[in-house]
Amino acid sequence: ARLNVTTFINQVIDRFDMSTKNQNIQFKRKLPDKSISVSGDRDKLTQLLDNILSNAIKYSPEGGTITCSLKPEKERVVISVKDEGVGIPKENVGHVFDRFYRVDKARSRNLGGTGLGLAIAKEIAVAHGGNIWVSSEWGKGTTFSFSLPYEEDVVNDYD
Ligand code: ATP
Ligand code: MG
């Protein structure tokens, strides 16, 4: 189905915003005014963004800021989630999309998880004709981004 990505992102962030009050996370949104639509499976795309946002929260310090941005490019939109968390060491960053891969087993054990979230996120991005990537600086923070093919808005037939 066609979906308005701006509205979609806002809805997903709103849901996390309500459930992270105790960790004091601040959410910043950098979304364009103009409406942008993509076609895709709403449930799958929700799972994709959920997996990335839940990691950003899990690896953020108390009071950290998470910035979500949406950038339309020529033929794709890029959605990015930037955190101020622990970061990922250079030698591990190439593996985070592998199934069951977790950086620093000891550190992540008490945070819980199976190491499948990003493998699933990648599968969903690729199935939609997009891609997913990460840039991270150890100790400073991490940005996960994914792209989706972009369709210029012609009609307002969102679901
Ligand atoms: P699951 O998502 O299955 O509950 P998980 O969060 O450990 O478990 P992934 O989401 O696949 O698994 O992430 C893989 C690993 O990448 C994580 O264990 C963590 O070490 C690292 N990682 C992912 N996102 C971040 C982030 N925002 N900051 C720092 N490290 C991260
Ligand atoms: Mg995860």
Tab-separated table of N, CA and C and ligand atoms in Angstrom:
chain	number	residue	atom	x	y	z
A	1	ALA	N	0.841	-1.202	0.000
A	1	ALA	CA	0.000	0.000	0.000
A	1	ALA	C	0.877	1.253	0.000
A	2	ARG	N	0.296	2.359	-0.424
A	2	ARG	CA	1.012	3.632	-0.351
A	2	ARG	C	0.942	4.151	1.070
A	3	LEU	N	2.066	4.676	1.551
A	3	LEU	CA	1.958	5.308	2.858
A	3	LEU	C	2.764	6.592	2.925
A	4	ASN	N	2.211	7.523	3.688
A	4	ASN	CA	2.852	8.809	3.901
A	4	ASN	C	3.964	8.601	4.934
A	5	VAL	N	5.223	8.707	4.494
A	5	VAL	CA	6.340	8.382	5.401
A	5	VAL	C	6.457	9.344	6.571
A	6	THR	N	6.138	10.606	6.335
A	6	THR	CA	6.237	11.603	7.406
A	6	THR	C	5.281	11.238	8.546
A	7	THR	N	4.039	10.980	8.192
A	7	THR	CA	3.036	10.573	9.186
A	7	THR	C	3.438	9.263	9.850
A	8	PHE	N	3.898	8.345	9.030
A	8	PHE	CA	4.311	7.028	9.523
A	8	PHE	C	5.409	7.155	10.584
A	9	ILE	N	6.456	7.934	10.296
A	9	ILE	CA	7.565	8.109	11.238
A	9	ILE	C	7.071	8.771	12.534
A	10	ASN	N	6.247	9.800	12.376
A	10	ASN	CA	5.708	10.471	13.557
A	10	ASN	C	4.946	9.504	14.458
A	11	GLN	N	4.152	8.625	13.851
A	11	GLN	CA	3.365	7.678	14.645
A	11	GLN	C	4.261	6.713	15.409
A	12	VAL	N	5.302	6.230	14.729
A	12	VAL	CA	6.198	5.277	15.395
A	12	VAL	C	6.945	5.962	16.537
A	13	ILE	N	7.467	7.170	16.293
A	13	ILE	CA	8.200	7.888	17.357
A	13	ILE	C	7.272	8.199	18.533
A	14	ASP	N	6.049	8.642	18.244
A	14	ASP	CA	5.090	8.959	19.314
A	14	ASP	C	4.913	7.777	20.258
A	15	ARG	N	4.817	6.602	19.677
A	15	ARG	CA	4.609	5.399	20.492
A	15	ARG	C	5.816	5.159	21.406
A	16	PHE	N	7.049	5.297	20.861
A	16	PHE	CA	8.246	5.115	21.688
A	16	PHE	C	8.372	6.231	22.724
A	17	ASP	N	8.013	7.448	22.304
A	17	ASP	CA	8.126	8.613	23.178
A	17	ASP	C	7.321	8.398	24.461
A	18	MET	N	6.154	7.772	24.315
A	18	MET	CA	5.294	7.544	25.479
A	18	MET	C	5.842	6.470	26.394
A	19	SER	N	6.625	5.533	25.839
A	19	SER	CA	7.052	4.388	26.654
A	19	SER	C	8.480	4.526	27.184
A	20	THR	N	9.147	5.666	26.927
A	20	THR	CA	10.534	5.808	27.391
A	20	THR	C	10.695	6.952	28.387
A	21	LYS	N	9.580	7.380	28.956
A	21	LYS	CA	9.611	8.505	29.895
A	21	LYS	C	10.632	8.300	31.020
A	22	ASN	N	10.714	7.060	31.539
A	22	ASN	CA	11.609	6.803	32.678
A	22	ASN	C	13.095	6.901	32.330
A	23	GLN	N	13.438	6.654	31.059
A	23	GLN	CA	14.851	6.753	30.639
A	23	GLN	C	15.186	8.189	30.214
A	24	ASN	N	14.158	9.039	30.173
A	24	ASN	CA	14.380	10.453	29.906
A	24	ASN	C	14.986	10.742	28.532
A	25	ILE	N	14.665	9.913	27.568
A	25	ILE	CA	15.186	10.084	26.212
A	25	ILE	C	14.436	11.231	25.518
A	26	GLN	N	15.193	12.087	24.839
A	26	GLN	CA	14.588	13.166	24.059
A	26	GLN	C	14.555	12.745	22.586
A	27	PHE	N	13.416	12.874	21.963
A	27	PHE	CA	13.324	12.572	20.529
A	27	PHE	C	13.267	13.867	19.735
A	28	LYS	N	14.161	13.960	18.757
A	28	LYS	CA	14.133	15.110	17.850
A	28	LYS	C	13.702	14.610	16.482
A	29	ARG	N	12.911	15.410	15.793
A	29	ARG	CA	12.444	14.998	14.462
A	29	ARG	C	12.879	16.019	13.436
A	30	LYS	N	13.502	15.551	12.383
A	30	LYS	CA	13.853	16.430	11.264
A	30	LYS	C	13.140	15.900	10.033
A	31	LEU	N	11.919	16.376	9.868
A	31	LEU	CA	11.080	15.856	8.793
A	31	LEU	C	10.684	17.003	7.869
A	32	PRO	N	10.663	16.769	6.572
A	32	PRO	CA	10.299	17.844	5.650
A	32	PRO	C	8.811	18.172	5.744
A	33	ASP	N	8.444	19.392	5.333
A	33	ASP	CA	7.034	19.791	5.359
A	33	ASP	C	6.247	19.095	4.264
A	34	LYS	N	6.931	18.932	3.144
A	34	LYS	CA	6.216	18.365	1.999
A	34	LYS	C	5.939	16.878	2.223
A	35	SER	N	4.784	16.449	1.770
A	35	SER	CA	4.390	15.072	2.020
A	35	SER	C	5.089	14.115	1.049
A	36	ILE	N	5.569	13.020	1.614
A	36	ILE	CA	6.322	12.055	0.826
A	36	ILE	C	5.692	10.690	1.004
A	37	SER	N	5.459	10.011	-0.113
A	37	SER	CA	4.879	8.685	0.026
A	37	SER	C	5.762	7.626	-0.604
A	38	VAL	N	5.702	6.460	-0.014
A	38	VAL	CA	6.383	5.297	-0.574
A	38	VAL	C	5.354	4.182	-0.630
A	39	SER	N	5.626	3.162	-1.409
A	39	SER	CA	4.716	2.032	-1.326
A	39	SER	C	5.431	0.915	-0.592
A	40	GLY	N	4.685	0.248	0.273
A	40	GLY	CA	5.303	-0.792	1.072
A	40	GLY	C	4.324	-1.409	2.031
A	41	ASP	N	4.825	-2.382	2.747
A	41	ASP	CA	4.025	-3.105	3.725
A	41	ASP	C	4.150	-2.384	5.069
A	42	ARG	N	3.062	-1.772	5.501
A	42	ARG	CA	3.097	-0.954	6.707
A	42	ARG	C	3.601	-1.728	7.934
A	43	ASP	N	3.131	-2.962	8.107
A	43	ASP	CA	3.545	-3.746	9.280
A	43	ASP	C	5.039	-4.048	9.248
A	44	LYS	N	5.531	-4.389	8.060
A	44	LYS	CA	6.958	-4.706	7.920
A	44	LYS	C	7.810	-3.465	8.156
A	45	LEU	N	7.391	-2.339	7.575
A	45	LEU	CA	8.168	-1.106	7.743
A	45	LEU	C	8.131	-0.631	9.195
A	46	THR	N	7.023	-0.894	9.876
A	46	THR	CA	6.935	-0.576	11.298
A	46	THR	C	7.946	-1.419	12.074
A	47	GLN	N	8.034	-2.692	11.713
A	47	GLN	CA	8.983	-3.581	12.385
A	47	GLN	C	10.429	-3.114	12.142
A	48	LEU	N	10.706	-2.683	10.915
A	48	LEU	CA	12.039	-2.175	10.576
A	48	LEU	C	12.411	-0.992	11.478
A	49	LEU	N	11.542	0.010	11.503
A	49	LEU	CA	11.825	1.216	12.286
A	49	LEU	C	11.827	0.905	13.791
A	50	ASP	N	10.933	0.021	14.220
A	50	ASP	CA	10.908	-0.410	15.632
A	50	ASP	C	12.250	-1.015	16.042
A	51	ASN	N	12.787	-1.880	15.200
A	51	ASN	CA	14.037	-2.558	15.547
A	51	ASN	C	15.183	-1.566	15.688
A	52	ILE	N	15.239	-0.584	14.786
A	52	ILE	CA	16.311	0.406	14.839
A	52	ILE	C	16.131	1.346	16.032
A	53	LEU	N	14.890	1.791	16.239
A	53	LEU	CA	14.624	2.700	17.363
A	53	LEU	C	14.815	2.010	18.716
A	54	SER	N	14.436	0.744	18.802
A	54	SER	CA	14.584	0.065	20.093
A	54	SER	C	16.063	-0.135	20.416
A	55	ASN	N	16.893	-0.359	19.403
A	55	ASN	CA	18.341	-0.411	19.647
A	55	ASN	C	18.858	0.951	20.108
A	56	ALA	N	18.447	2.008	19.406
A	56	ALA	CA	18.919	3.357	19.749
A	56	ALA	C	18.608	3.658	21.214
A	57	ILE	N	17.417	3.248	21.655
A	57	ILE	CA	17.015	3.480	23.045
A	57	ILE	C	17.834	2.601	23.986
A	58	LYS	N	17.949	1.326	23.618
A	58	LYS	CA	18.653	0.355	24.462
A	58	LYS	C	20.112	0.760	24.705
A	59	TYR	N	20.754	1.339	23.689
A	59	TYR	CA	22.177	1.668	23.809
A	59	TYR	C	22.414	3.151	24.075
A	60	SER	N	21.342	3.886	24.436
A	60	SER	CA	21.485	5.302	24.779
A	60	SER	C	21.677	5.475	26.275
A	61	PRO	N	22.397	6.512	26.669
A	61	PRO	CA	22.493	6.817	28.093
A	61	PRO	C	21.212	7.488	28.558
A	62	GLU	N	21.001	7.509	29.847
A	62	GLU	CA	19.912	8.274	30.460
A	62	GLU	C	19.985	9.718	29.963
A	63	GLY	N	18.855	10.244	29.521
A	63	GLY	CA	18.814	11.638	29.083
A	63	GLY	C	19.377	11.879	27.681
A	64	GLY	N	19.688	10.813	26.963
A	64	GLY	CA	20.251	10.957	25.614
A	64	GLY	C	19.228	11.476	24.608
A	65	THR	N	19.733	12.023	23.518
A	65	THR	CA	18.861	12.502	22.448
A	65	THR	C	18.925	11.549	21.263
A	66	ILE	N	17.772	11.238	20.714
A	66	ILE	CA	17.692	10.416	19.502
A	66	ILE	C	17.064	11.278	18.409
A	67	THR	N	17.780	11.422	17.310
A	67	THR	CA	17.303	12.273	16.230
A	67	THR	C	16.877	11.427	15.041
A	68	CYS	N	15.626	11.594	14.641
A	68	CYS	CA	15.112	10.861	13.482
A	68	CYS	C	14.941	11.847	12.334
A	69	SER	N	15.523	11.518	11.194
A	69	SER	CA	15.383	12.429	10.072
A	69	SER	C	14.931	11.703	8.813
A	70	LEU	N	14.298	12.468	7.957
A	70	LEU	CA	13.800	11.947	6.682
A	70	LEU	C	14.308	12.879	5.596
A	71	LYS	N	15.085	12.327	4.680
A	71	LYS	CA	15.630	13.158	3.606
A	71	LYS	C	15.253	12.606	2.242
A	72	PRO	N	14.478	13.384	1.476
A	72	PRO	CA	14.181	12.938	0.121
A	72	PRO	C	15.387	13.198	-0.777
A	73	GLU	N	15.809	12.196	-1.515
A	73	GLU	CA	16.856	12.380	-2.513
A	73	GLU	C	16.206	12.228	-3.872
A	74	LYS	N	17.027	12.017	-4.894
A	74	LYS	CA	16.457	12.014	-6.232
A	74	LYS	C	15.464	10.866	-6.458
A	75	GLU	N	15.873	9.660	-6.108
A	75	GLU	CA	14.998	8.523	-6.395
A	75	GLU	C	14.701	7.676	-5.169
A	76	ARG	N	15.116	8.194	-4.016
A	76	ARG	CA	14.884	7.434	-2.782
A	76	ARG	C	14.738	8.395	-1.612
A	77	VAL	N	14.114	7.922	-0.552
A	77	VAL	CA	14.128	8.682	0.693
A	77	VAL	C	15.058	7.957	1.647
A	78	VAL	N	15.755	8.736	2.470
A	78	VAL	CA	16.650	8.149	3.461
A	78	VAL	C	16.134	8.513	4.850
A	79	ILE	N	15.915	7.482	5.648
A	79	ILE	CA	15.447	7.654	7.020
A	79	ILE	C	16.610	7.306	7.950
A	80	SER	N	16.957	8.233	8.833
A	80	SER	CA	18.100	8.011	9.718
A	80	SER	C	17.704	8.135	11.183
A	81	VAL	N	18.327	7.324	12.008
A	81	VAL	CA	18.124	7.369	13.451
A	81	VAL	C	19.495	7.495	14.106
A	82	LYS	N	19.710	8.650	14.731
A	82	LYS	CA	21.019	8.955	15.317
A	82	LYS	C	20.906	8.938	16.838
A	83	ASP	N	21.827	8.234	17.479
A	83	ASP	CA	21.806	8.240	18.941
A	83	ASP	C	23.137	8.730	19.509
A	84	GLU	N	23.144	8.976	20.811
A	84	GLU	CA	24.350	9.440	21.513
A	84	GLU	C	24.847	8.345	22.445
A	85	GLY	N	24.702	7.121	21.993
A	85	GLY	CA	24.995	5.975	22.849
A	85	GLY	C	26.440	5.517	22.797
A	86	VAL	N	26.652	4.281	23.219
A	86	VAL	CA	27.990	3.720	23.369
A	86	VAL	C	28.777	3.611	22.067
A	87	GLY	N	28.058	3.532	20.955
A	87	GLY	CA	28.744	3.360	19.679
A	87	GLY	C	29.144	1.916	19.442
A	88	ILE	N	29.685	1.655	18.259
A	88	ILE	CA	30.084	0.302	17.885
A	88	ILE	C	31.555	0.367	17.444
A	89	PRO	N	32.406	-0.464	18.015
A	89	PRO	CA	33.816	-0.441	17.611
A	89	PRO	C	33.979	-0.750	16.123
A	90	LYS	N	34.990	-0.132	15.508
A	90	LYS	CA	35.262	-0.294	14.065
A	90	LYS	C	35.304	-1.752	13.628
A	91	GLU	N	35.939	-2.599	14.450
A	91	GLU	CA	36.131	-3.995	14.043
A	91	GLU	C	34.840	-4.809	14.097
A	92	ASN	N	33.796	-4.269	14.729
A	92	ASN	CA	32.533	-5.006	14.835
A	92	ASN	C	31.455	-4.502	13.885
A	93	VAL	N	31.669	-3.287	13.380
A	93	VAL	CA	30.587	-2.598	12.690
A	93	VAL	C	30.136	-3.327	11.416
A	94	GLY	N	31.046	-4.048	10.778
A	94	GLY	CA	30.712	-4.773	9.552
A	94	GLY	C	29.830	-5.993	9.781
A	95	HIS	N	29.622	-6.363	11.030
A	95	HIS	CA	28.887	-7.606	11.321
A	95	HIS	C	27.505	-7.404	11.918
A	96	VAL	N	27.139	-6.156	12.209
A	96	VAL	CA	25.916	-5.968	13.001
A	96	VAL	C	24.635	-6.423	12.295
A	97	PHE	N	24.685	-6.558	10.953
A	97	PHE	CA	23.489	-7.028	10.243
A	97	PHE	C	23.457	-8.551	10.103
A	98	ASP	N	24.486	-9.230	10.628
A	98	ASP	CA	24.512	-10.695	10.584
A	98	ASP	C	23.534	-11.259	11.611
A	99	ARG	N	22.933	-12.381	11.269
A	99	ARG	CA	22.000	-13.026	12.201
A	99	ARG	C	22.727	-13.451	13.480
A	100	PHE	N	22.151	-13.177	14.615
A	100	PHE	CA	22.636	-13.558	15.946
A	100	PHE	C	23.917	-12.857	16.374
A	101	TYR	N	24.374	-11.873	15.567
A	101	TYR	CA	25.603	-11.179	15.948
A	101	TYR	C	25.315	-10.107	16.997
A	102	ARG	N	26.097	-10.128	18.063
A	102	ARG	CA	25.979	-9.100	19.087
A	102	ARG	C	27.376	-8.640	19.489
A	103	VAL	N	27.561	-7.322	19.545
A	103	VAL	CA	28.845	-6.768	19.943
A	103	VAL	C	28.991	-6.941	21.446
A	104	ASP	N	30.150	-7.384	21.879
A	104	ASP	CA	30.426	-7.448	23.306
A	104	ASP	C	29.335	-8.203	24.067
A	105	LYS	N	29.422	-9.518	24.014
A	105	LYS	CA	28.402	-10.385	24.618
A	105	LYS	C	28.134	-10.019	26.070
A	106	ALA	N	29.190	-9.710	26.815
A	106	ALA	CA	29.025	-9.407	28.235
A	106	ALA	C	28.181	-8.149	28.423
A	107	ARG	N	28.511	-7.120	27.633
A	107	ARG	CA	27.781	-5.857	27.746
A	107	ARG	C	26.322	-6.033	27.353
A	108	SER	N	26.102	-6.759	26.217
A	108	SER	CA	24.726	-6.843	25.720
A	108	SER	C	23.890	-7.865	26.474
A	109	ARG	N	24.522	-8.782	27.214
A	109	ARG	CA	23.738	-9.826	27.865
A	109	ARG	C	22.711	-9.216	28.825
A	110	ASN	N	23.152	-8.278	29.668
A	110	ASN	CA	22.196	-7.704	30.619
A	110	ASN	C	21.209	-6.741	29.963
A	111	LEU	N	21.468	-6.389	28.702
A	111	LEU	CA	20.488	-5.552	27.997
A	111	LEU	C	19.477	-6.416	27.253
A	112	GLY	N	19.748	-7.687	27.128
A	112	GLY	CA	18.794	-8.605	26.514
A	112	GLY	C	18.756	-8.510	25.005
A	113	GLY	N	18.261	-9.559	24.368
A	113	GLY	CA	18.149	-9.575	22.918
A	113	GLY	C	18.775	-10.826	22.339
A	114	THR	N	18.454	-11.093	21.071
A	114	THR	CA	18.941	-12.307	20.430
A	114	THR	C	19.931	-12.022	19.307
A	115	GLY	N	20.021	-10.767	18.892
A	115	GLY	CA	20.910	-10.440	17.781
A	115	GLY	C	20.251	-10.625	16.430
A	116	LEU	N	18.926	-10.641	16.423
A	116	LEU	CA	18.200	-10.820	15.155
A	116	LEU	C	17.595	-9.523	14.618
A	117	GLY	N	17.454	-8.516	15.490
A	117	GLY	CA	16.735	-7.294	15.113
A	117	GLY	C	17.242	-6.642	13.835
A	118	LEU	N	18.553	-6.506	13.713
A	118	LEU	CA	19.103	-5.820	12.542
A	118	LEU	C	19.112	-6.706	11.295
A	119	ALA	N	19.245	-8.021	11.490
A	119	ALA	CA	19.170	-8.934	10.345
A	119	ALA	C	17.777	-8.848	9.718
A	120	ILE	N	16.761	-8.786	10.565
A	120	ILE	CA	15.376	-8.660	10.098
A	120	ILE	C	15.169	-7.291	9.444
A	121	ALA	N	15.713	-6.242	10.071
A	121	ALA	CA	15.590	-4.892	9.512
A	121	ALA	C	16.179	-4.845	8.103
A	122	LYS	N	17.323	-5.476	7.917
A	122	LYS	CA	17.967	-5.476	6.601
A	122	LYS	C	17.120	-6.230	5.577
A	123	GLU	N	16.613	-7.379	5.982
A	123	GLU	CA	15.754	-8.173	5.097
A	123	GLU	C	14.568	-7.330	4.590
A	124	ILE	N	13.957	-6.590	5.493
A	124	ILE	CA	12.780	-5.789	5.145
A	124	ILE	C	13.162	-4.641	4.209
A	125	ALA	N	14.265	-3.956	4.514
A	125	ALA	CA	14.705	-2.843	3.657
A	125	ALA	C	14.986	-3.351	2.242
A	126	VAL	N	15.706	-4.451	2.144
A	126	VAL	CA	16.078	-5.003	0.836
A	126	VAL	C	14.839	-5.495	0.079
A	127	ALA	N	13.898	-6.123	0.799
A	127	ALA	CA	12.663	-6.597	0.163
A	127	ALA	C	11.841	-5.443	-0.414
A	128	HIS	N	12.044	-4.236	0.120
A	128	HIS	CA	11.339	-3.057	-0.394
A	128	HIS	C	12.137	-2.326	-1.471
A	129	GLY	N	13.232	-2.905	-1.890
A	129	GLY	CA	14.046	-2.269	-2.931
A	129	GLY	C	14.982	-1.212	-2.369
A	130	GLY	N	15.165	-1.230	-1.062
A	130	GLY	CA	16.038	-0.251	-0.421
A	130	GLY	C	17.290	-0.888	0.136
A	131	ASN	N	17.926	-0.154	1.025
A	131	ASN	CA	19.160	-0.625	1.618
A	131	ASN	C	19.248	-0.144	3.067
A	132	ILE	N	20.227	-0.624	3.802
A	132	ILE	CA	20.409	-0.190	5.198
A	132	ILE	C	21.895	-0.153	5.495
A	133	TRP	N	22.313	0.843	6.265
A	133	TRP	CA	23.739	0.957	6.594
A	133	TRP	C	23.915	1.673	7.932
A	134	VAL	N	25.146	1.657	8.415
A	134	VAL	CA	25.408	2.226	9.734
A	134	VAL	C	26.721	2.999	9.714
A	135	SER	N	26.745	4.076	10.464
A	135	SER	CA	28.031	4.708	10.733
A	135	SER	C	28.075	4.975	12.224
A	136	SER	N	29.209	4.687	12.818
A	136	SER	CA	29.277	4.750	14.266
A	136	SER	C	30.648	5.161	14.737
A	137	GLU	N	30.662	5.861	15.840
A	137	GLU	CA	31.922	6.220	16.451
A	137	GLU	C	31.893	5.725	17.890
A	138	TRP	N	32.840	4.878	18.194
A	138	TRP	CA	32.933	4.257	19.512
A	138	TRP	C	32.939	5.325	20.592
A	139	GLY	N	31.994	5.229	21.533
A	139	GLY	CA	31.938	6.181	22.633
A	139	GLY	C	31.175	7.462	22.325
A	140	LYS	N	30.826	7.664	21.057
A	140	LYS	CA	30.162	8.927	20.692
A	140	LYS	C	28.719	8.753	20.250
A	141	GLY	N	28.471	7.676	19.515
A	141	GLY	CA	27.106	7.457	19.047
A	141	GLY	C	27.065	6.745	17.711
A	142	THR	N	25.851	6.467	17.299
A	142	THR	CA	25.633	5.638	16.132
A	142	THR	C	24.492	6.206	15.299
A	143	THR	N	24.629	6.102	13.980
A	143	THR	CA	23.522	6.458	13.089
A	143	THR	C	23.202	5.279	12.187
A	144	PHE	N	21.988	4.790	12.287
A	144	PHE	CA	21.497	3.783	11.342
A	144	PHE	C	20.615	4.490	10.322
A	145	SER	N	20.811	4.168	9.044
A	145	SER	CA	20.004	4.762	7.984
A	145	SER	C	19.484	3.675	7.070
A	146	PHE	N	18.300	3.904	6.544
A	146	PHE	CA	17.826	3.014	5.485
A	146	PHE	C	17.135	3.832	4.408
A	147	SER	N	17.137	3.273	3.216
A	147	SER	CA	16.543	3.980	2.083
A	147	SER	C	15.369	3.188	1.543
A	148	LEU	N	14.443	3.912	0.937
A	148	LEU	CA	13.298	3.293	0.267
A	148	LEU	C	13.084	4.025	-1.041
A	149	PRO	N	12.717	3.307	-2.089
A	149	PRO	CA	12.432	3.976	-3.356
A	149	PRO	C	11.340	5.028	-3.154
A	150	TYR	N	11.524	6.164	-3.782
A	150	TYR	CA	10.688	7.332	-3.533
A	150	TYR	C	9.779	7.579	-4.722
A	151	GLU	N	8.523	7.822	-4.431
A	151	GLU	CA	7.587	8.158	-5.500
A	151	GLU	C	7.076	9.564	-5.287
A	152	GLU	N	7.216	10.388	-6.300
A	152	GLU	CA	6.681	11.749	-6.248
A	152	GLU	C	5.177	11.656	-5.990
A	153	ASP	N	4.699	12.513	-5.085
A	153	ASP	CA	3.297	12.418	-4.690
A	153	ASP	C	2.363	12.897	-5.791
A	154	VAL	N	1.442	12.057	-6.221
A	154	VAL	CA	0.461	12.470	-7.212
A	154	VAL	C	-0.947	12.550	-6.650
A	155	VAL	N	-1.288	11.558	-5.852
A	155	VAL	CA	-2.627	11.547	-5.268
A	155	VAL	C	-2.522	11.356	-3.768
A	156	ASN	N	-3.598	11.650	-3.064
A	156	ASN	CA	-3.574	11.505	-1.613
A	156	ASN	C	-4.387	10.295	-1.165
A	157	ASP	N	-4.034	9.159	-1.703
A	157	ASP	CA	-4.827	7.960	-1.370
A	157	ASP	C	-4.110	7.085	-0.343
A	158	TYR	N	-3.717	7.732	0.765
A	158	TYR	CA	-3.040	6.948	1.806
A	158	TYR	C	-4.013	6.062	2.534
A	159	ASP	N	-3.433	4.988	3.093
A	159	ASP	CA	-4.293	4.193	3.971
A	159	ASP	C	-4.010	4.547	5.413
B	1	ATP	P1	17.367	-8.183	19.300
B	1	ATP	O1	17.220	-6.999	18.397
B	1	ATP	O2	17.228	-9.479	18.586
B	1	ATP	O3	16.527	-8.066	20.519
B	1	ATP	P2	20.018	-7.106	19.635
B	1	ATP	O4	19.454	-5.739	19.818
B	1	ATP	O5	21.198	-7.481	20.463
B	1	ATP	O6	18.881	-8.196	19.875
B	1	ATP	P3	20.430	-6.396	16.860
B	1	ATP	O7	19.318	-5.427	16.949
B	1	ATP	O8	20.508	-7.255	15.647
B	1	ATP	O9	20.429	-7.374	18.120
B	1	ATP	O10	21.810	-5.621	17.010
B	1	ATP	C1	23.048	-6.354	16.907
B	1	ATP	C2	24.103	-5.756	17.826
B	1	ATP	O11	24.521	-4.484	17.291
B	1	ATP	C3	23.625	-5.436	19.221
B	1	ATP	O12	23.755	-6.527	20.078
B	1	ATP	C4	24.562	-4.316	19.648
B	1	ATP	O13	25.777	-4.861	20.124
B	1	ATP	C5	24.842	-3.596	18.340
B	1	ATP	N1	23.988	-2.389	18.181
B	1	ATP	C6	22.832	-2.292	17.486
B	1	ATP	N2	22.329	-1.043	17.513
B	1	ATP	C7	23.187	-0.314	18.257
B	1	ATP	C8	23.235	1.076	18.657
B	1	ATP	N3	22.274	1.943	18.294
B	1	ATP	N4	24.302	1.469	19.408
B	1	ATP	C9	25.272	0.588	19.775
B	1	ATP	N5	25.299	-0.722	19.428
B	1	ATP	C10	24.264	-1.175	18.685
B	2	MG	MG	17.908	-5.039	18.520
